[in-house]
Coordinates of C-alpha atoms in Angstrom, one line a residue:
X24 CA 14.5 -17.6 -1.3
X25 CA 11.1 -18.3 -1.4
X26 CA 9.6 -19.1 -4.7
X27 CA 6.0 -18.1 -4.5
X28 CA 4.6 -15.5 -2.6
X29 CA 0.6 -15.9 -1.7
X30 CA -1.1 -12.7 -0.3
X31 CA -4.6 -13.5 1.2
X32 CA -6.2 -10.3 2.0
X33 CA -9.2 -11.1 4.6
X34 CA -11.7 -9.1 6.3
X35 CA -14.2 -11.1 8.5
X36 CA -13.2 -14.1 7.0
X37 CA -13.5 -16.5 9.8
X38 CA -16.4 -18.9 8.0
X39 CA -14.3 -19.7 4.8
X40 CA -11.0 -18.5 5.1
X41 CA -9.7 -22.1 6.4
X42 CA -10.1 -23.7 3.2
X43 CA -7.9 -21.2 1.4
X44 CA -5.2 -20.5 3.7
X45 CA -4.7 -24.3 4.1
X46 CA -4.5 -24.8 -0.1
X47 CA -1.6 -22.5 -0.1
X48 CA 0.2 -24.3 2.2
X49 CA 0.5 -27.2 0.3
X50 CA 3.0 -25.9 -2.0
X51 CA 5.4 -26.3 1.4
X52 CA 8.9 -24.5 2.1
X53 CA 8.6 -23.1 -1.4
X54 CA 5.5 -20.8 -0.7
X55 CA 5.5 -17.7 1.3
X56 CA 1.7 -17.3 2.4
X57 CA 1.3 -13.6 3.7
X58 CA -2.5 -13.6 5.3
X59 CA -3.5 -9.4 5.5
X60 CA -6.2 -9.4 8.3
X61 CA -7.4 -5.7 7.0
X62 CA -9.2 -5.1 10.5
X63 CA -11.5 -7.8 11.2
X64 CA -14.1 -7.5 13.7
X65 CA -14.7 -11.3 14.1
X66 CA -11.9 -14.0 14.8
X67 CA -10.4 -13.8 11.5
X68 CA -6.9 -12.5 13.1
X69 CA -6.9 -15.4 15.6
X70 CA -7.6 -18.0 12.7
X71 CA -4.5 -16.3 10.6
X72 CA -2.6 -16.2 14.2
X73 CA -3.0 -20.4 14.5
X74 CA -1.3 -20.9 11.0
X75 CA 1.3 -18.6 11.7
X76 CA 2.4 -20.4 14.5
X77 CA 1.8 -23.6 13.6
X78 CA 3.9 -23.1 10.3
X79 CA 6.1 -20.6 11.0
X80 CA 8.7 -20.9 8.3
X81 CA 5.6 -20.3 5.6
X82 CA 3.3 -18.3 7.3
X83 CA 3.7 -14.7 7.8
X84 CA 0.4 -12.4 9.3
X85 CA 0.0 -8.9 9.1
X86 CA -2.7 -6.9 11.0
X87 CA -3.6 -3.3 9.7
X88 CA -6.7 -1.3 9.9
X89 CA -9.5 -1.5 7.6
X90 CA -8.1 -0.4 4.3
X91 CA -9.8 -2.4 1.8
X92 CA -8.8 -5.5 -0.6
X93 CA -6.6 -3.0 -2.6
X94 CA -4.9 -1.4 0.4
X95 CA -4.3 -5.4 1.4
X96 CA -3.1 -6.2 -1.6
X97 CA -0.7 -3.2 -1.5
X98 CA 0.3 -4.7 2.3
X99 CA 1.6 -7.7 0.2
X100 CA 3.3 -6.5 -2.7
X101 CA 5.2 -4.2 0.0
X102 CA 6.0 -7.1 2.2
X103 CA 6.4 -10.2 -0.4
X104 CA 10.0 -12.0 -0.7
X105 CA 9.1 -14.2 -3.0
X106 CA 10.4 -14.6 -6.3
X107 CA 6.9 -14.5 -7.8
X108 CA 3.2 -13.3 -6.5
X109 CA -0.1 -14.4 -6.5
X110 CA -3.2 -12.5 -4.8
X111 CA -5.6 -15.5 -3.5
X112 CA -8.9 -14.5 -2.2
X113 CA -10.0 -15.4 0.9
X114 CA -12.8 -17.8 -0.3
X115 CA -11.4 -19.3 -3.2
X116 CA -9.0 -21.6 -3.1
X117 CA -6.0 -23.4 -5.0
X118 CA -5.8 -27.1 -6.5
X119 CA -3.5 -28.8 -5.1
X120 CA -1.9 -30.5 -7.9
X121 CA -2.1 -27.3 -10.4
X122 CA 0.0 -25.9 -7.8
X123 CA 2.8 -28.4 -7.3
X124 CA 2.9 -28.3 -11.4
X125 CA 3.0 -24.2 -10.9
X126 CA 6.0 -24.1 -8.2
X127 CA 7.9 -26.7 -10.2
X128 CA 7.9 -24.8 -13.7
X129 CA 9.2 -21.9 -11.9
X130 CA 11.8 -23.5 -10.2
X131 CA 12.9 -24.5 -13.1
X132 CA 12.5 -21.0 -14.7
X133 CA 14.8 -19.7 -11.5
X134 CA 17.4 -22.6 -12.2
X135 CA 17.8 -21.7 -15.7
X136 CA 17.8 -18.3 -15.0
X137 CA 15.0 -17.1 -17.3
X138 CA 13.5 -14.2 -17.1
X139 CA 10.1 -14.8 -16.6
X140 CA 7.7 -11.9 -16.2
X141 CA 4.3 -13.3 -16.3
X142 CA 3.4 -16.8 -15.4
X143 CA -0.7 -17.4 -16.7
X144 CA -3.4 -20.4 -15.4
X145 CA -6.9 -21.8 -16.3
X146 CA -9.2 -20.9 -13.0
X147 CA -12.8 -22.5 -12.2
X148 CA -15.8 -20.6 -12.0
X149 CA -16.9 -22.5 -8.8
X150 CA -20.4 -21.7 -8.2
X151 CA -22.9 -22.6 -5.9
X152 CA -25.6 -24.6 -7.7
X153 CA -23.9 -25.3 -11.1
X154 CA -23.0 -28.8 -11.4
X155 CA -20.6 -28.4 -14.6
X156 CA -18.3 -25.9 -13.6
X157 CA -16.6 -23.2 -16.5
X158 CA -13.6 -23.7 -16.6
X159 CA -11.3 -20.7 -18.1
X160 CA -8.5 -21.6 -20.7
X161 CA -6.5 -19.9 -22.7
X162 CA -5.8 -22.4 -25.6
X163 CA -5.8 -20.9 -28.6
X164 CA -4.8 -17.4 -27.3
X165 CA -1.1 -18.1 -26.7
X166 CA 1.4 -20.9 -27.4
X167 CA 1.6 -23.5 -24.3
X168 CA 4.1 -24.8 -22.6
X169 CA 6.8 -22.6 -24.4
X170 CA 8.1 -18.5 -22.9
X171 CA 6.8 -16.1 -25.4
X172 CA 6.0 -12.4 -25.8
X173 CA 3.0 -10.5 -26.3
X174 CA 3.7 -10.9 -30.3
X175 CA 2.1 -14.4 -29.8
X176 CA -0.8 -12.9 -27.9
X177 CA -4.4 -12.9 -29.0
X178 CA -7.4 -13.0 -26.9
X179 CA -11.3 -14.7 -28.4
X180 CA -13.7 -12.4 -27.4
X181 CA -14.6 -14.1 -24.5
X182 CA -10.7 -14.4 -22.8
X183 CA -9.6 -12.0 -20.3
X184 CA -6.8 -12.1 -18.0
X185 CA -8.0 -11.4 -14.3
X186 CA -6.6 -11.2 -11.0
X187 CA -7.8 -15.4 -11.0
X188 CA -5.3 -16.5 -13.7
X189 CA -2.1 -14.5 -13.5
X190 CA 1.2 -14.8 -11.6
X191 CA 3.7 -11.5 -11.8
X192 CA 6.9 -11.9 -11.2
X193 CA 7.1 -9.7 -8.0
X194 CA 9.6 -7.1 -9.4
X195 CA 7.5 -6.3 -12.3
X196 CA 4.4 -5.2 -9.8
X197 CA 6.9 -2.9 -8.2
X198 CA 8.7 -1.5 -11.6
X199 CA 5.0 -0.3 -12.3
X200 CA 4.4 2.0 -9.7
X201 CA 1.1 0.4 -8.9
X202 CA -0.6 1.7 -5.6
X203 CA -4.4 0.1 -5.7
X204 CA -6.7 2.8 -4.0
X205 CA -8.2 2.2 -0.6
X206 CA -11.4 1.3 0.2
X207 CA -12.7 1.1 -3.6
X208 CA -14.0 -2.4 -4.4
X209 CA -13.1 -4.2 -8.0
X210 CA -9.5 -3.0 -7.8
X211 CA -8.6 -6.5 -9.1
X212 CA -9.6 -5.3 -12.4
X213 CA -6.4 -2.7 -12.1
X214 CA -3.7 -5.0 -10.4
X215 CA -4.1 -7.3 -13.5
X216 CA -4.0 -4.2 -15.8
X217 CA -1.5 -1.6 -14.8
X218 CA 1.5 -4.2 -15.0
X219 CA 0.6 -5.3 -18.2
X220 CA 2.7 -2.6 -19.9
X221 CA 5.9 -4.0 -17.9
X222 CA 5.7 -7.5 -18.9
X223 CA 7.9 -9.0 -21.9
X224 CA 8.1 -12.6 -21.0
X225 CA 5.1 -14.3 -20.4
X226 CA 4.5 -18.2 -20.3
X227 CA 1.3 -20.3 -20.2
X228 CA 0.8 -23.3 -18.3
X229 CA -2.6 -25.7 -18.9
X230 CA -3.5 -26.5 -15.4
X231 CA -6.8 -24.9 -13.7
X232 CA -5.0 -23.3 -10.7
X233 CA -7.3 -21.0 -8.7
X234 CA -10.8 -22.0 -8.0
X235 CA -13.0 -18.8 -8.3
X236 CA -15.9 -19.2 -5.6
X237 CA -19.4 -17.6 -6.4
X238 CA -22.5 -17.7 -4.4
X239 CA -22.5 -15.7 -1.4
X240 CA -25.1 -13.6 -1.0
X241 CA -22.8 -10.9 0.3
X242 CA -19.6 -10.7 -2.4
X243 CA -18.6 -8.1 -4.3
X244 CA -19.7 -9.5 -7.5
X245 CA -23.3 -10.3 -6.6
X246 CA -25.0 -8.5 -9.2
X247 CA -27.3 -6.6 -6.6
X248 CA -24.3 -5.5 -5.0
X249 CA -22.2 -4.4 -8.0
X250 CA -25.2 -2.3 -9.0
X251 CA -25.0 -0.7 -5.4
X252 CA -21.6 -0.1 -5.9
X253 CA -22.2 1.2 -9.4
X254 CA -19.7 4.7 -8.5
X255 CA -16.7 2.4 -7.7
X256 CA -16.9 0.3 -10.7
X257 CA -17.1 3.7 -12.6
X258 CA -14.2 4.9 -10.5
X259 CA -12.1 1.9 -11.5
X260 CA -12.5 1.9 -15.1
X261 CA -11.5 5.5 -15.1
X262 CA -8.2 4.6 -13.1
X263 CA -7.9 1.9 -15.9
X264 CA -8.5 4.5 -18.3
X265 CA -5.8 7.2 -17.4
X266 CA -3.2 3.9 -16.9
X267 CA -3.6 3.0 -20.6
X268 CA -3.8 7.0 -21.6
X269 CA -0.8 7.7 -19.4
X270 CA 1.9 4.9 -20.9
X271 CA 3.8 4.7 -23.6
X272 CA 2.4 1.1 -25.1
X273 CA 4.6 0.0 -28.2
X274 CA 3.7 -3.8 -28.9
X275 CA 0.5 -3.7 -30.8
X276 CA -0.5 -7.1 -29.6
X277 CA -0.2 -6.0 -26.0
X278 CA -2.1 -2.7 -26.9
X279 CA -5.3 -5.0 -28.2
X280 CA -5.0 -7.0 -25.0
X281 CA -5.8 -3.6 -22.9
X282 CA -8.2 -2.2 -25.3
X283 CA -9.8 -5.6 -24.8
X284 CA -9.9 -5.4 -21.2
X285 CA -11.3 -1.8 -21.3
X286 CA -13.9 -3.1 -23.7
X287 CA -15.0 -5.6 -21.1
X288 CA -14.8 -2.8 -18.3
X289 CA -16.9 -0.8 -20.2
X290 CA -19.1 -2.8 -21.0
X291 CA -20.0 -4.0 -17.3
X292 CA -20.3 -0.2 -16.0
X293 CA -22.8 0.4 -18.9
X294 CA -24.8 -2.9 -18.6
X295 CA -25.2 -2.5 -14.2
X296 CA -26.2 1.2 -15.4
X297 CA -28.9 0.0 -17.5
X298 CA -30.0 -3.0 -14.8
X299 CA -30.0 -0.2 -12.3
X300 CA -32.3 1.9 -14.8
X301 CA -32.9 5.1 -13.1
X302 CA -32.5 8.5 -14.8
X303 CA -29.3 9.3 -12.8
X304 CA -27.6 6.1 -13.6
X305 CA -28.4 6.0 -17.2
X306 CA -26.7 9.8 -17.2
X307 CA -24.0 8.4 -15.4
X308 CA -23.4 6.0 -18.0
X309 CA -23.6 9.0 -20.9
X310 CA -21.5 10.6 -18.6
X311 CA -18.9 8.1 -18.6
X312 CA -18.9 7.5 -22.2
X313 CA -18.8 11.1 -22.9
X314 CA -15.1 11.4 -20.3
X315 CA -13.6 8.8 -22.8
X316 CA -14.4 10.4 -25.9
X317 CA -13.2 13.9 -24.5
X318 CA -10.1 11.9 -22.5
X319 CA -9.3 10.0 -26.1
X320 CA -11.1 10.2 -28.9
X321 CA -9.0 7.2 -31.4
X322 CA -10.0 4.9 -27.9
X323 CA -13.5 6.2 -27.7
X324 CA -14.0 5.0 -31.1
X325 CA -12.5 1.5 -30.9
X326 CA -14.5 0.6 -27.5
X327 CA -18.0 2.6 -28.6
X328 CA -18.3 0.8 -31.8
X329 CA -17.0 -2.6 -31.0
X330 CA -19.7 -5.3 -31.0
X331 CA -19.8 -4.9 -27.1
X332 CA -19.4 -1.0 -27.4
X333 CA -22.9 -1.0 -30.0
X334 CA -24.2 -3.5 -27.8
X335 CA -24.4 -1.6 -24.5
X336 CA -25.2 1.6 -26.6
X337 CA -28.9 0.6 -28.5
X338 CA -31.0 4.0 -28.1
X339 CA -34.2 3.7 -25.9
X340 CA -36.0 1.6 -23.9
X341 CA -36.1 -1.4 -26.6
X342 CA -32.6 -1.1 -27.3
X343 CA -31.7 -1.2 -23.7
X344 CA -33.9 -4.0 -23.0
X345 CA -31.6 -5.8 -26.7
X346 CA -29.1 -4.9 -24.5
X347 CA -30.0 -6.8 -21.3
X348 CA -30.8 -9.3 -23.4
X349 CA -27.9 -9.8 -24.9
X350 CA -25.9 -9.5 -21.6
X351 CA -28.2 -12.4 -20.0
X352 CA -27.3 -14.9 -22.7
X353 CA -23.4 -14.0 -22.8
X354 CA -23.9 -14.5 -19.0
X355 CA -25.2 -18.1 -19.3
X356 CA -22.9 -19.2 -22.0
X357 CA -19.6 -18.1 -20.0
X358 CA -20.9 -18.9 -16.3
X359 CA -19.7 -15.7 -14.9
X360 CA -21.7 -14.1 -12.2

């Protein structure tokens, strides 16, 4: 049985993807690296083809037509046999000795035979011109080095669990019926979310695992881009939304840690709204506010008057230029994008 399951979803990938696919298969025999070419038009299949056959006992490709990063991340979970999984991008990239430290605590997990439903790492905000890279821990926000539940959870206002920092045990991302949409970008944000409910043992280990590239001119998270794609991250934080509205959530530790991630979620939609700054989007972002508040009121109220919430929510042009403000320091402080 393989230990470790890594799904790499690419699409025209063939510049970077080298660098990532070859960090995963460092952790040997014990990995299971499933590379989802999601219909390239450039040589990204043939790249993924090469590692297939030159490690065949690790490497396992899958073609499929353009679906999306969710619909390739779906393609994973569906095919995984690993024990545990872990979505790597396609131009980021593991550390090699993080990961050795990684497989070995869960073979150790499997040899005792503890249940272990949530394995969670530091990741590197590695971006292009920064010399002192931000690292993301979680010290202070859980024991280390110990299993625990989400009693011992609780998150500083600037520690969020994403896609970057978080190994599910595969069974648990199937137990939660989780079926990421197709061709909708920042899905990420709901394959880290919608299994939360499903986890009960969760462990922390201090090593900075997954290196988070930023800098292309073309990702996702480009700020330009996001503002582009301003209806998907709308769409998202809805689906996020009717998750948490639709499940039965009975740890009140684990219920802050999703009404923290939806205040983050939130907050980005309505800060990209205000960047944008046109009539539309800024109804849009009314809009949005207004489908919580009618969806569920007691969680309207937490996230529209949490510091963030009041933040993003300062009435007219000054406020909304308080509010930029405000975003643009947070920005440089934490090093996100």
């Amino acid at each position: 049985m393989k230990i470790l399951t890594v799904a790499i979803p690419c699409y025209n990938s063939e510049e970077y993807m080298d660098k990532s696919i070859q960090s995963a298969i460092m952790g040997g025999d014990r990995v299971e690296v499933i590379i989802v070419d999601d219909g390239s038009k450039d040589n990204t299949l043939n790249i993924a083809k090469k590692y297939e056959r030159k490690f065949p006992d690790i490497v396992k490709v899958i073609h499929q037509e353009n679906g999306g990063h969710g619909e390739a991340v779906n393609t994973g979970i569906a095919n995984a046999t690993g024990l545990f999984f872990k979505v790597l991008d396609s131009d980021d990239c593991l550390g090699r000795k993080a990961l050795q430290k990684t497989l070995d605590l869960l073979e150790d997990m499997i040899a005792k035979d503890q249940e272990l439903d949530m394995l969670i790492t530091n990741f590197m905000y590695d971006k292009v011109g920064v010399k002192h890279k931000k690292i993301m821990k979680y010290k202070g926000a859980m024991p280390v080095n110990k299993i625990f539940s989400w009693d011992d959870v609780k998150f500083g206002k600037s520690q969020y669990l994403l896609m970057h920092s978080v190994i599910y045990r595969t069974k648990v991302l199937r137990n939660s019926n989780m079926v990421l949409p197709k061709h909708t970008f920042y899905v990420d944000n709901i394959y880290v979310f919608q299994p939360l409910p499903y986890v009960n043992n969760i462990y922390y280990l201090d090593v900075c695992l997954y290196k988070y590239f930023i800098g292309r001119d073309d990702q996702s998270v480009n700020e330009e881009i996001m503002i582009k794609r301003l209806d998907q991250q709308y769409r998202v934080t809805k689906i996020m939304i009717d998750v948490y509205n639709s499940v039965d959530i009975k740890n009140k530790n684990l219920e802050e840690v999703m009404v923290h991630y939806l205040d983050m979620m939130m907050c980005v939609s309505s800060i990209l709204s205000i960047r944008e700054g046109s009539k539309q989007r800024l109804r849009d972002k009314e809009e949005l506010w207004d489908s919580l508040k009618a969806g569920n009121y007691n969680l309207y109220r937490r996230l529209r008057y949490s510091i963030l919430g009041k933040t993003m929510n300062l009435k007219g042009p000054m406020g909304r230029k308080v509010s930029v403000m405000a975003y643009k320091v947070t920005r440089k402080i934490f090093g996100f994008n």
